[in-house]
PDB file of C-alpha atoms and ligand atoms in Angstrom:
ATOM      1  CA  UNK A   1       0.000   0.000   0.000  1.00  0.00           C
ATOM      2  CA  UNK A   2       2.832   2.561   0.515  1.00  0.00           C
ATOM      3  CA  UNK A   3       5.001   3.249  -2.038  1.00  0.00           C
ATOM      4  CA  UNK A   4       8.848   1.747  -2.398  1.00  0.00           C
ATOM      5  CA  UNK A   5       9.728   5.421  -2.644  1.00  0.00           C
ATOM      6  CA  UNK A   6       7.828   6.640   0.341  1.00  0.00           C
ATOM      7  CA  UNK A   7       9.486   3.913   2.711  1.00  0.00           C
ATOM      8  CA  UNK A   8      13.095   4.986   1.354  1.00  0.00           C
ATOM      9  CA  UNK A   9      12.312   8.189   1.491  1.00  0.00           C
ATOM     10  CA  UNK A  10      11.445   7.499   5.341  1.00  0.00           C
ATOM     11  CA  UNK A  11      14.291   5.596   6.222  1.00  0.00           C
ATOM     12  CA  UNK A  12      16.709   8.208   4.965  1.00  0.00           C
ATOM     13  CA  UNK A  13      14.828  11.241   6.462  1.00  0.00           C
ATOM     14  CA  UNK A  14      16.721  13.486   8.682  1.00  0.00           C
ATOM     15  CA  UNK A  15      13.655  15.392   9.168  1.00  0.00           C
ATOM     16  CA  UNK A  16       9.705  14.417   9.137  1.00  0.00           C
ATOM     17  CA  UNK A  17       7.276  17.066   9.925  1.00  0.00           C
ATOM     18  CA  UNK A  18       3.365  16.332  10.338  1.00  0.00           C
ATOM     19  CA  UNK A  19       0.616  19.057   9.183  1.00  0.00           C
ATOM     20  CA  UNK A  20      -2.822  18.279  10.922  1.00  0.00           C
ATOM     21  CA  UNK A  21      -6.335  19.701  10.564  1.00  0.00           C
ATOM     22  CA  UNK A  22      -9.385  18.617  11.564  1.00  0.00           C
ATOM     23  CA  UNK A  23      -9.656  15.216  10.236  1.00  0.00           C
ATOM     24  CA  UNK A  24      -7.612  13.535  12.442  1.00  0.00           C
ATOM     25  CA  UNK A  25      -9.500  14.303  15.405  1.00  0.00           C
ATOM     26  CA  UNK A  26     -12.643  13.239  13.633  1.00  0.00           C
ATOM     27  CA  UNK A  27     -12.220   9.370  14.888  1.00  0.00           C
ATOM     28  CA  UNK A  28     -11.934  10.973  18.219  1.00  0.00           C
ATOM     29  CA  UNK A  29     -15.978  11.822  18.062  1.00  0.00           C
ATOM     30  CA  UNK A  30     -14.352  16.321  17.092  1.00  0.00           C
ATOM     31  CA  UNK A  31     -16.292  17.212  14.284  1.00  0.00           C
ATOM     32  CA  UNK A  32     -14.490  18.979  11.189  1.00  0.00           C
ATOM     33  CA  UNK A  33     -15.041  22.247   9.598  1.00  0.00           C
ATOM     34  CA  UNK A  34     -16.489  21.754   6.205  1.00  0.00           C
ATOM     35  CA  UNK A  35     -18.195  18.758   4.459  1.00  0.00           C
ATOM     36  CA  UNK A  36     -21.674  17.904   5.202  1.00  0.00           C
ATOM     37  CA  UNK A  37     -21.979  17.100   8.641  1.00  0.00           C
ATOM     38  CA  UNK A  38     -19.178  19.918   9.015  1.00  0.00           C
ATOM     39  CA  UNK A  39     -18.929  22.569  12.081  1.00  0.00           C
ATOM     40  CA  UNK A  40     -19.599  25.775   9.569  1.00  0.00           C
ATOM     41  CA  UNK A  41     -22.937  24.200   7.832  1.00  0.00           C
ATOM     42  CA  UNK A  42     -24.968  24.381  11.135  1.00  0.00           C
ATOM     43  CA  UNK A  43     -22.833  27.451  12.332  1.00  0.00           C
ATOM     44  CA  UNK A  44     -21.981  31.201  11.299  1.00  0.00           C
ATOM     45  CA  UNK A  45     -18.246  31.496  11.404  1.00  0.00           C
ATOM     46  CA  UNK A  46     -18.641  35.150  10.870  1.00  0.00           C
ATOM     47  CA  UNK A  47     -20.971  35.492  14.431  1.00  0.00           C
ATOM     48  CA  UNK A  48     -18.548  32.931  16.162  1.00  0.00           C
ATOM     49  CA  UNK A  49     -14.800  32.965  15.206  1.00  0.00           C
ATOM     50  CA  UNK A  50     -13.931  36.499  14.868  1.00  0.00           C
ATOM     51  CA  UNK A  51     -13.379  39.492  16.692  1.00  0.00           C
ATOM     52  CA  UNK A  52     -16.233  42.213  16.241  1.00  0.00           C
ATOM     53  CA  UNK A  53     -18.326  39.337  16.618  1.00  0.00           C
ATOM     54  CA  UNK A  54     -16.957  38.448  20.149  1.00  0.00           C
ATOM     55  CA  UNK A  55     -16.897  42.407  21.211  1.00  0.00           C
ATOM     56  CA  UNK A  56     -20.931  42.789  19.527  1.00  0.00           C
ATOM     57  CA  UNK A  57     -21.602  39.279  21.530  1.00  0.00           C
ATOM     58  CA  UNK A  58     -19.213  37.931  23.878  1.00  0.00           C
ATOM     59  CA  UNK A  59     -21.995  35.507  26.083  1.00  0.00           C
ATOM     60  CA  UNK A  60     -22.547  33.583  22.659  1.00  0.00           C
ATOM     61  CA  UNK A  61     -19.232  33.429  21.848  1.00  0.00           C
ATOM     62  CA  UNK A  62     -18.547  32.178  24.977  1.00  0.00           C
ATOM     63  CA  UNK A  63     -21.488  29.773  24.005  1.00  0.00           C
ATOM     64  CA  UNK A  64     -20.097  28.298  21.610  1.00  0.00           C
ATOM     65  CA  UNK A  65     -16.441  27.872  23.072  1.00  0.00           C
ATOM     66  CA  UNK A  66     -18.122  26.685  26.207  1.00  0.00           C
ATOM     67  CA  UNK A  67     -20.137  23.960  23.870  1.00  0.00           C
ATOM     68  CA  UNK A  68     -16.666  23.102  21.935  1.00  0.00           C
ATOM     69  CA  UNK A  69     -14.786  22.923  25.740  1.00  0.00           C
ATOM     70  CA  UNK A  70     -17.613  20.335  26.977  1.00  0.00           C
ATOM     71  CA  UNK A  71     -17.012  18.261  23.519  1.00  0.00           C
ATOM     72  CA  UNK A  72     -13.428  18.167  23.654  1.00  0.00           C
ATOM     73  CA  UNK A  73     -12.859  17.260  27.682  1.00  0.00           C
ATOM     74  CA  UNK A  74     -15.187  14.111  26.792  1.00  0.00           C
ATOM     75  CA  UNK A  75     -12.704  12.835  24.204  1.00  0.00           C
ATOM     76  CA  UNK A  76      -9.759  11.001  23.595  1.00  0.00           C
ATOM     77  CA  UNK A  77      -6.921  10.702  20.992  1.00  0.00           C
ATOM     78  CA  UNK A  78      -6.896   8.313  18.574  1.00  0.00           C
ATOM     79  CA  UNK A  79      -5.057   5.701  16.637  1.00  0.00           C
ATOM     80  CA  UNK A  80      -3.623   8.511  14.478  1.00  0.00           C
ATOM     81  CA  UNK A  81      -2.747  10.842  17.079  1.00  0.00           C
ATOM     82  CA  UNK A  82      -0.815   7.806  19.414  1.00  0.00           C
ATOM     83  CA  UNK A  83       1.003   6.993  15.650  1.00  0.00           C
ATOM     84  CA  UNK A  84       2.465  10.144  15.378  1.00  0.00           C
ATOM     85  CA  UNK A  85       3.766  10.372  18.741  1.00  0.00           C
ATOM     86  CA  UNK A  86       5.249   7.409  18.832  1.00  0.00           C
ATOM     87  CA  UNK A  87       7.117   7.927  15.539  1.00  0.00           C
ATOM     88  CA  UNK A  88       8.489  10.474  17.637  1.00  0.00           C
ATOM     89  CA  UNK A  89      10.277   8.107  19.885  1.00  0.00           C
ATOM     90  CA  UNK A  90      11.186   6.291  16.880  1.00  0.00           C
ATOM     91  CA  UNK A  91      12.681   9.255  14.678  1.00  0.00           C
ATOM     92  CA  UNK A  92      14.331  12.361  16.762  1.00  0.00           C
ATOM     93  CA  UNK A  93      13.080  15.206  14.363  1.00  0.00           C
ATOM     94  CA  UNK A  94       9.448  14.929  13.839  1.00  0.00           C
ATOM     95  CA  UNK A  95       7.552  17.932  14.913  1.00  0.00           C
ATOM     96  CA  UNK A  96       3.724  18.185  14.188  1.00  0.00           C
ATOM     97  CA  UNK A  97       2.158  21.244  12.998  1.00  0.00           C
ATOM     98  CA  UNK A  98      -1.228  21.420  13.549  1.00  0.00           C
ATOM     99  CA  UNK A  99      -4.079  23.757  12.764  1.00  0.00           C
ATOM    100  CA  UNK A 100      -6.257  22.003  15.519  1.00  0.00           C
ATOM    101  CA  UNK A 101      -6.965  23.549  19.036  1.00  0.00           C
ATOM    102  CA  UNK A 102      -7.844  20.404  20.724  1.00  0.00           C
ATOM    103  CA  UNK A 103      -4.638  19.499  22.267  1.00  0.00           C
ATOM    104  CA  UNK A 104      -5.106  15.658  21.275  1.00  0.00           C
ATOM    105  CA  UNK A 105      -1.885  15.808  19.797  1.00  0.00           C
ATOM    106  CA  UNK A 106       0.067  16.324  23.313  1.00  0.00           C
ATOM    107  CA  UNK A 107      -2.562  14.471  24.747  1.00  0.00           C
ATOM    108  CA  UNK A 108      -1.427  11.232  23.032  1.00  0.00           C
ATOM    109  CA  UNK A 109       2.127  11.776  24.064  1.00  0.00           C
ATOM    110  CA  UNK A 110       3.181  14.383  20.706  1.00  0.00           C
ATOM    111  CA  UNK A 111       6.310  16.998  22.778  1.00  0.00           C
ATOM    112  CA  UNK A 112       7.086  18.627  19.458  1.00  0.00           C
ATOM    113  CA  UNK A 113       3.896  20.392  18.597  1.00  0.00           C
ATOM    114  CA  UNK A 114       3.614  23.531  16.918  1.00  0.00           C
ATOM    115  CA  UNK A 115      -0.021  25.494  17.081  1.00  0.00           C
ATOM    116  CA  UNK A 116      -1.157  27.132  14.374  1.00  0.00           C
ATOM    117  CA  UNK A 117      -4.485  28.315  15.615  1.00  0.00           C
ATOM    118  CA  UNK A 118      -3.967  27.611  19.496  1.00  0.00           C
ATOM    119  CA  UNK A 119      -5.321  25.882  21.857  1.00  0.00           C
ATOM    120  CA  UNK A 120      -9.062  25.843  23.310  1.00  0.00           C
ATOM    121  CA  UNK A 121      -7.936  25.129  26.760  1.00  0.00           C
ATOM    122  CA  UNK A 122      -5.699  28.274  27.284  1.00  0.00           C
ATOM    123  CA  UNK A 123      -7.895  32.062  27.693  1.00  0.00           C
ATOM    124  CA  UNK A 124      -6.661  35.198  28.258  1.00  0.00           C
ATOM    125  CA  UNK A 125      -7.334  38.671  29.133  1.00  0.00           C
ATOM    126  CA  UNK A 126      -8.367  40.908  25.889  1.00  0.00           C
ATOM    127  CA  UNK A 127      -6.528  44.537  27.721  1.00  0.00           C
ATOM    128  CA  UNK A 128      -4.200  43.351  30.314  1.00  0.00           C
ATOM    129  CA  UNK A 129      -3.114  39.841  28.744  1.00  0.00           C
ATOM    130  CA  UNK A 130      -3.183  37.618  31.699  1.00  0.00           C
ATOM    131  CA  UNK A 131      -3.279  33.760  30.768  1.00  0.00           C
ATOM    132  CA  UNK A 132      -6.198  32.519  32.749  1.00  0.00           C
ATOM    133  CA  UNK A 133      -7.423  28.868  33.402  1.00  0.00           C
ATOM    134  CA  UNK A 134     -10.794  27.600  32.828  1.00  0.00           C
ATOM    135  CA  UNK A 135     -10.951  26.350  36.474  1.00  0.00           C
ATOM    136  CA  UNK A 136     -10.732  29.834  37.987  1.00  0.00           C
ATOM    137  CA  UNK A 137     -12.567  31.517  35.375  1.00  0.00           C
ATOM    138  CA  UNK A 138     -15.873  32.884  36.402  1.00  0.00           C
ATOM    139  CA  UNK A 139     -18.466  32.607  34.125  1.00  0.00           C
ATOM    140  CA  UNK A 140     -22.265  33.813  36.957  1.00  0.00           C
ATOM    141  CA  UNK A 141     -23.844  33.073  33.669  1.00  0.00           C
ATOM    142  CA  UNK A 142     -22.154  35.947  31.069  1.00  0.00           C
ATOM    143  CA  UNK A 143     -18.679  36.358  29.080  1.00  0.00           C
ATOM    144  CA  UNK A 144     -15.954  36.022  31.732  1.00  0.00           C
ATOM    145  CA  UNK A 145     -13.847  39.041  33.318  1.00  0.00           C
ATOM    146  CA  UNK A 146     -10.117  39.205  33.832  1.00  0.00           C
ATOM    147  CA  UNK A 147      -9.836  38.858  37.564  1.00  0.00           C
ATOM    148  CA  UNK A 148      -7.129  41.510  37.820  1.00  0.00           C
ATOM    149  CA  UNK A 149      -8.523  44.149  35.378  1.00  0.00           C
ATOM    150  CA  UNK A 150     -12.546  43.279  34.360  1.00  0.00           C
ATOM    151  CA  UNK A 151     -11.538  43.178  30.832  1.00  0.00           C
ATOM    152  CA  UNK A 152     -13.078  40.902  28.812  1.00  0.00           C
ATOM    153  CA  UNK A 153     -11.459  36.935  28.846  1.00  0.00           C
ATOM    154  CA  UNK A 154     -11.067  35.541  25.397  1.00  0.00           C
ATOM    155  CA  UNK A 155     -10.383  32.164  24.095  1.00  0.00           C
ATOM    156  CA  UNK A 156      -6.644  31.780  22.882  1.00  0.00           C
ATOM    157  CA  UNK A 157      -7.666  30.946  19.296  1.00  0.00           C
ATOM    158  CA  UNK A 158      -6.741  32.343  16.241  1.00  0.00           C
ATOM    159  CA  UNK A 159     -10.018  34.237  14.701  1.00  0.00           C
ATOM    160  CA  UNK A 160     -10.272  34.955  11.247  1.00  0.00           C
ATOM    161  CA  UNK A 161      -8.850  37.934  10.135  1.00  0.00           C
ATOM    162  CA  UNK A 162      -5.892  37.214  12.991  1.00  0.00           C
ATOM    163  CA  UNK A 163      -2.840  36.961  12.573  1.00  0.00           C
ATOM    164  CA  UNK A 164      -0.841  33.720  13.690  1.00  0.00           C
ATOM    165  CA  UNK A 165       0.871  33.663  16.484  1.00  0.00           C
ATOM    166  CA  UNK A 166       4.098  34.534  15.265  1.00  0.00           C
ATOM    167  CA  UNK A 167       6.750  32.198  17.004  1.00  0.00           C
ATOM    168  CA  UNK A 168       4.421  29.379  15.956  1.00  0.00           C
ATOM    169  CA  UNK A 169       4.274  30.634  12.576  1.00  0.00           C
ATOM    170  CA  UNK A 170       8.150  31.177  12.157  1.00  0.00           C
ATOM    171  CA  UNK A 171       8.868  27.619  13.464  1.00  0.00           C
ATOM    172  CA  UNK A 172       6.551  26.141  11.363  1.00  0.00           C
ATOM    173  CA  UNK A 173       8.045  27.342   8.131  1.00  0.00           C
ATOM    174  CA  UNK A 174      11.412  26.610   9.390  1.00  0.00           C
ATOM    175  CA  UNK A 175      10.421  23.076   9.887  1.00  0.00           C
ATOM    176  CA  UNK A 176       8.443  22.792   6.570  1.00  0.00           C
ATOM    177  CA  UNK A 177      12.103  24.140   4.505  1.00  0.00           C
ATOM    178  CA  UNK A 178      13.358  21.295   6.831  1.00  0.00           C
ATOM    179  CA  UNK A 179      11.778  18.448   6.052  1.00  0.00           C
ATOM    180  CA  UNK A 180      12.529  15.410   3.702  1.00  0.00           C
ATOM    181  CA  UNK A 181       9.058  14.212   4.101  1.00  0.00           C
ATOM    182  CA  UNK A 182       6.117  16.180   4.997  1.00  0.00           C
ATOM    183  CA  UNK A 183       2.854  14.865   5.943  1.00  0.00           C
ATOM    184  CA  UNK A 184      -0.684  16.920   5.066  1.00  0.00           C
ATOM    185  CA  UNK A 185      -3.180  14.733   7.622  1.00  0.00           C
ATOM    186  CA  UNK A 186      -6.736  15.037   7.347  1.00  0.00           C
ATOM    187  CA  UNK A 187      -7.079  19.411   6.312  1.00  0.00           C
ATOM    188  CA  UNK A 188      -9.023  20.495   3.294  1.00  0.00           C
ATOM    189  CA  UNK A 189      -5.985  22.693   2.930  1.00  0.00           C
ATOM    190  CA  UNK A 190      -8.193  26.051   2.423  1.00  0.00           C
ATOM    191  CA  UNK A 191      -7.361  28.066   5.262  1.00  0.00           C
ATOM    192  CA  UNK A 192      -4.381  30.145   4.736  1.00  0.00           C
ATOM    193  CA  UNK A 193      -1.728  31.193   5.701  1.00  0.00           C
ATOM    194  CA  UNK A 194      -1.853  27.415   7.104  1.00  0.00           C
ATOM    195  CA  UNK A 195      -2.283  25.956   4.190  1.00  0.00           C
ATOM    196  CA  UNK A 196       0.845  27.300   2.010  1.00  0.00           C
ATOM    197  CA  UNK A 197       3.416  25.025   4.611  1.00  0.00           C
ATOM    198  CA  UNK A 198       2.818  21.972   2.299  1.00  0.00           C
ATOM    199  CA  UNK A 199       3.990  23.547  -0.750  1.00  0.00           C
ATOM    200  CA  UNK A 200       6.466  25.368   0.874  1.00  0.00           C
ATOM    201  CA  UNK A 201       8.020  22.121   1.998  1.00  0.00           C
ATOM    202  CA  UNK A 202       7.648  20.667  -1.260  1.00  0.00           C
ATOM    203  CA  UNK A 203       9.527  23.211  -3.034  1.00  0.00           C
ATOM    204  CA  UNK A 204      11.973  23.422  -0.582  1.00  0.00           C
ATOM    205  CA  UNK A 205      12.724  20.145  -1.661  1.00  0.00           C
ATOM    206  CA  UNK A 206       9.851  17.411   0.642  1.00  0.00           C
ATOM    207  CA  UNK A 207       8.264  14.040  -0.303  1.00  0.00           C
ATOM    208  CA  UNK A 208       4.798  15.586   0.309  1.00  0.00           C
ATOM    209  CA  UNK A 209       2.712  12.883   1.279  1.00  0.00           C
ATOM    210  CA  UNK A 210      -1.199  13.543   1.907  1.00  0.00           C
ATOM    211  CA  UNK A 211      -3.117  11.861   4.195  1.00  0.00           C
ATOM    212  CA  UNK A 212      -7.199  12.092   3.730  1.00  0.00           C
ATOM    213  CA  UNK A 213     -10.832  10.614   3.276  1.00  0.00           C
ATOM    214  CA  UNK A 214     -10.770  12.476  -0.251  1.00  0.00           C
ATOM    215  CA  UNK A 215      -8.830  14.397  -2.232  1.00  0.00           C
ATOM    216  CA  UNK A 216      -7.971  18.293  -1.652  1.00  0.00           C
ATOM    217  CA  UNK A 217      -6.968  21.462  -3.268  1.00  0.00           C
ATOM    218  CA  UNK A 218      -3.502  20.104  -2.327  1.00  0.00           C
ATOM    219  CA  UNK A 219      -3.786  16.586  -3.560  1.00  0.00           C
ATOM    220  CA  UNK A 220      -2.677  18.177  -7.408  1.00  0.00           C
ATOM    221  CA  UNK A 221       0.941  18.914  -5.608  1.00  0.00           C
ATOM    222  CA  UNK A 222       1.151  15.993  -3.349  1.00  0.00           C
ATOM    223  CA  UNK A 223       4.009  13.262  -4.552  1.00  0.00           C
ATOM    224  CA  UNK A 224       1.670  10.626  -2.948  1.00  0.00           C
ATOM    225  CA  UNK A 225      -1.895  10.182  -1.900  1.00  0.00           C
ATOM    226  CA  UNK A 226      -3.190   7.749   0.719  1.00  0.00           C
ATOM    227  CA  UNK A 227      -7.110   7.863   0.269  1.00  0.00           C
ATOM    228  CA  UNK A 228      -8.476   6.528   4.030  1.00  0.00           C
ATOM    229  CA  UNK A 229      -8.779   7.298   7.682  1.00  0.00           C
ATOM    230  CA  UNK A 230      -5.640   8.483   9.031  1.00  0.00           C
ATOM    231  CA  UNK A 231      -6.618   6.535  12.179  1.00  0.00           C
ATOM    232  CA  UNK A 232      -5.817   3.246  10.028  1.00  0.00           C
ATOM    233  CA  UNK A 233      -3.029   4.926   7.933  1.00  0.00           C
ATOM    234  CA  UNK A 234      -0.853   6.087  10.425  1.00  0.00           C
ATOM    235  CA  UNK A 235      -0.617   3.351  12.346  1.00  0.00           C
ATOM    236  CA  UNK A 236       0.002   1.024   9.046  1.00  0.00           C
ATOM    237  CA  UNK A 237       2.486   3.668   7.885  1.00  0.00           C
ATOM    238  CA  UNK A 238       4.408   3.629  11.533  1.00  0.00           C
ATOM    239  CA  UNK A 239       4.501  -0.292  11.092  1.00  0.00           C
ATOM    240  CA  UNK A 240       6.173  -0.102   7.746  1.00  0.00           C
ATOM    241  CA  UNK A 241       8.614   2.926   9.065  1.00  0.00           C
ATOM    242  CA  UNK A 242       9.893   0.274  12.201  1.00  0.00           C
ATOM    243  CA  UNK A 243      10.608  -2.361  10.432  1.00  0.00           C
ATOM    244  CA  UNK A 244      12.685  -0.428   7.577  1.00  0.00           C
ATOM    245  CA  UNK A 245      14.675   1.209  10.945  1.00  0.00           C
ATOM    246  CA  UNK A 246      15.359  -2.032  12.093  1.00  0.00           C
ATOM    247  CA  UNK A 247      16.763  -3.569   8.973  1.00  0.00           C
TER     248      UNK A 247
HETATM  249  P1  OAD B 301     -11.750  20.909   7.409  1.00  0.00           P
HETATM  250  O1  OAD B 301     -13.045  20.564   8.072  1.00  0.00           O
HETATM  251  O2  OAD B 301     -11.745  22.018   6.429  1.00  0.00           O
HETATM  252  O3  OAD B 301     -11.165  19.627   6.668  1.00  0.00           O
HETATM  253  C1  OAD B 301     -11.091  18.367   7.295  1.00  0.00           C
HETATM  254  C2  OAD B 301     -10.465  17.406   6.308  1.00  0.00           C
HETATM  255  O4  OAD B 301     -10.305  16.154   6.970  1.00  0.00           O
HETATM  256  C3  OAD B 301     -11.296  17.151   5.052  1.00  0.00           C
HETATM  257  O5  OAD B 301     -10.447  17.291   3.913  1.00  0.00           O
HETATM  258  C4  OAD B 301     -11.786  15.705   5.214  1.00  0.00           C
HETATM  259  O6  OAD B 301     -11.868  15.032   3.972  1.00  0.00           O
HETATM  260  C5  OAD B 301     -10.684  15.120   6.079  1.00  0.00           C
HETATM  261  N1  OAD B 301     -11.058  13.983   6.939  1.00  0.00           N
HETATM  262  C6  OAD B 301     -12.221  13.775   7.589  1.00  0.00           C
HETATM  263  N2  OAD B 301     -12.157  12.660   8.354  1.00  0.00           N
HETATM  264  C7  OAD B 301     -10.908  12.145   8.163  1.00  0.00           C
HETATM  265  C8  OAD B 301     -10.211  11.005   8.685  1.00  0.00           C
HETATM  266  N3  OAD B 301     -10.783  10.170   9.541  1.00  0.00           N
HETATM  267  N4  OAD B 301      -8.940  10.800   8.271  1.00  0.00           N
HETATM  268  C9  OAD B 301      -8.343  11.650   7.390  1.00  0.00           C
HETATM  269  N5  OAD B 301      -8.950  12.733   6.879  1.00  0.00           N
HETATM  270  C10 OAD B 301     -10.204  12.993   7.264  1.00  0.00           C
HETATM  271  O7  OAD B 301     -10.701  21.152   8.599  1.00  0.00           O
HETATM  272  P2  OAD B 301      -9.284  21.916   8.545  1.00  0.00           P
HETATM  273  O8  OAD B 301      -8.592  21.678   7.259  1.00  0.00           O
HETATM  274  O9  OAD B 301      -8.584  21.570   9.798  1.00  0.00           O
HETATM  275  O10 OAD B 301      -9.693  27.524  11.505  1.00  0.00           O
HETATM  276  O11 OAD B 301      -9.753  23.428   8.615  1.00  0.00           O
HETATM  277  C11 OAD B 301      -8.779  24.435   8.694  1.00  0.00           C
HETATM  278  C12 OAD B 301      -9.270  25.554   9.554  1.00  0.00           C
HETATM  279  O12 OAD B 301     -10.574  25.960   9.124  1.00  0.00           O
HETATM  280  C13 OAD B 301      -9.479  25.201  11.018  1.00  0.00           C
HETATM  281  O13 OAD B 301      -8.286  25.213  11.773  1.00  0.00           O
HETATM  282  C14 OAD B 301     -10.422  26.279  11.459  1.00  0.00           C
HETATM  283  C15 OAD B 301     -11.393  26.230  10.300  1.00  0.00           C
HETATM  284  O14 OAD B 301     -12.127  27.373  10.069  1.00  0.00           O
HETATM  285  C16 OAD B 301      -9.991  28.455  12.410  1.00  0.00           C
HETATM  286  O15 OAD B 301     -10.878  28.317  13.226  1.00  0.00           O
HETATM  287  C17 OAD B 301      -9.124  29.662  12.325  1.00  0.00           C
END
């Protein structure tokens, strides 16, 4: 099923680097973004995941991220995420990129993960900055307030028409011009800036390999195509990987 040139590829890799979107968090039970039974065709990005939206509303914003908290704390990774991380004990460079705010990734044992659009379980304060918890946020009912200055307490996810968060962003393109092979796992590959890191890998000389139910905007680019659920890819593809490091 994988290519002779994809394995040797692998074995002589110095470095592998792993782009994720929604998709492989979807055998978790974490729904994806587009598609039919997708987040944003029963949803309004533009009243949820942006910023006038959260100043106009801020309760259902906090709604919705409240919703999204309650899914995610009732899930686990899956085969796909504990693959990757263990190809991480297996190979020292593989960092994970992912556009996911789920934190399934570390959850399954992933240390070298870089996030694109952050991470649902961190908030912070919108005028003074503080990093707050959920556990001592207090919600009586309305949009939480900083404890320190009543501002308003925001999710720390990337909205659109933000910017990335730059040190994430910078370290993900370094690793894309790094790597040998370069894995696009379950993303429609729409969203940019995001979505450019595959073909900047590829032209800075990657195997891009792509990883999804169906094919993408990116699949035209890709040097190799595995059509399937990167829950039973990944851990196929891992198999293959040991036994060519142990040859
Ligand atoms: P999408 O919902 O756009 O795409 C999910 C992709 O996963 C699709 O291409 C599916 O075919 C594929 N897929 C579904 N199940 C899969 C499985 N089991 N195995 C492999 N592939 C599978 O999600 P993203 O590409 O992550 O941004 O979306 C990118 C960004 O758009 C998100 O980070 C979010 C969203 O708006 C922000 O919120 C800023």
């Amino acid at each position: 099923m994988f290519s002779e040139k994809l394995i040797s590829t692998l074995r002589g890799a110095e470095h592998i680097t792993v782009f994720t979107g929604a998709g492989i968090s979807a055998e978790s039970g974490v729904p994806t973004f587009r598609g039919d039974d997708g987040l944003w065709k029963k949803f309004k990005p533009e009243e949820l995941a942006n910023f006038d939206a959260f100043i106009r509303n801020p309760k259902l914003v906090w709604e919705w991220y409240r919703y999204r908290k309650q899914v995610l704390a009732n899930v686990k990774p899956n085969a796909g995420h504990y693959a990757l991380a263990d190809m991480e004990q297996l190979h020292k460079n593989v960092v994970v990129i992912t556009q996911n705010i789920d934190n399934l990734h570390q959850r399954a044992g992933s240390t070298k993960v870089y996030e694109l659009h952050g991470n649902i379980n961190r908030n912070y304060c919108i005028d003074c900055g503080l990093s707050i918890t959920d556990e001592v946020m207090s919600w009586l009912g309305r949009a939480p307030l900083c404890p320190s200055c009543h501002g308003l307490i925001r999710p720390d996810v990337v909205w659109f028409g933000e910017l990335l968060p730059v040190d994430q962003w910078n370290k993900s393109i370094a690793v894309a011009e790094a790597a040998d092979v370069f894995f696009s796992v379950g993303t429609s590959a729409v969203v940019y800036p995001a979505a450019s890191l595959p073909t900047i890998a590829k032209n800075a000389g990657a195997y891009l390999l792509e990883i999804n139910t169906e094919r993408t905007d990116l699949s035209w680019h890709a040097d190799e195509i595995l059509l399937g659920k990167s829950g039973d890819i990944l851990p196929r593809l891992l198999q293959s990987y040991q036994s060519v490091v142990h040859q």
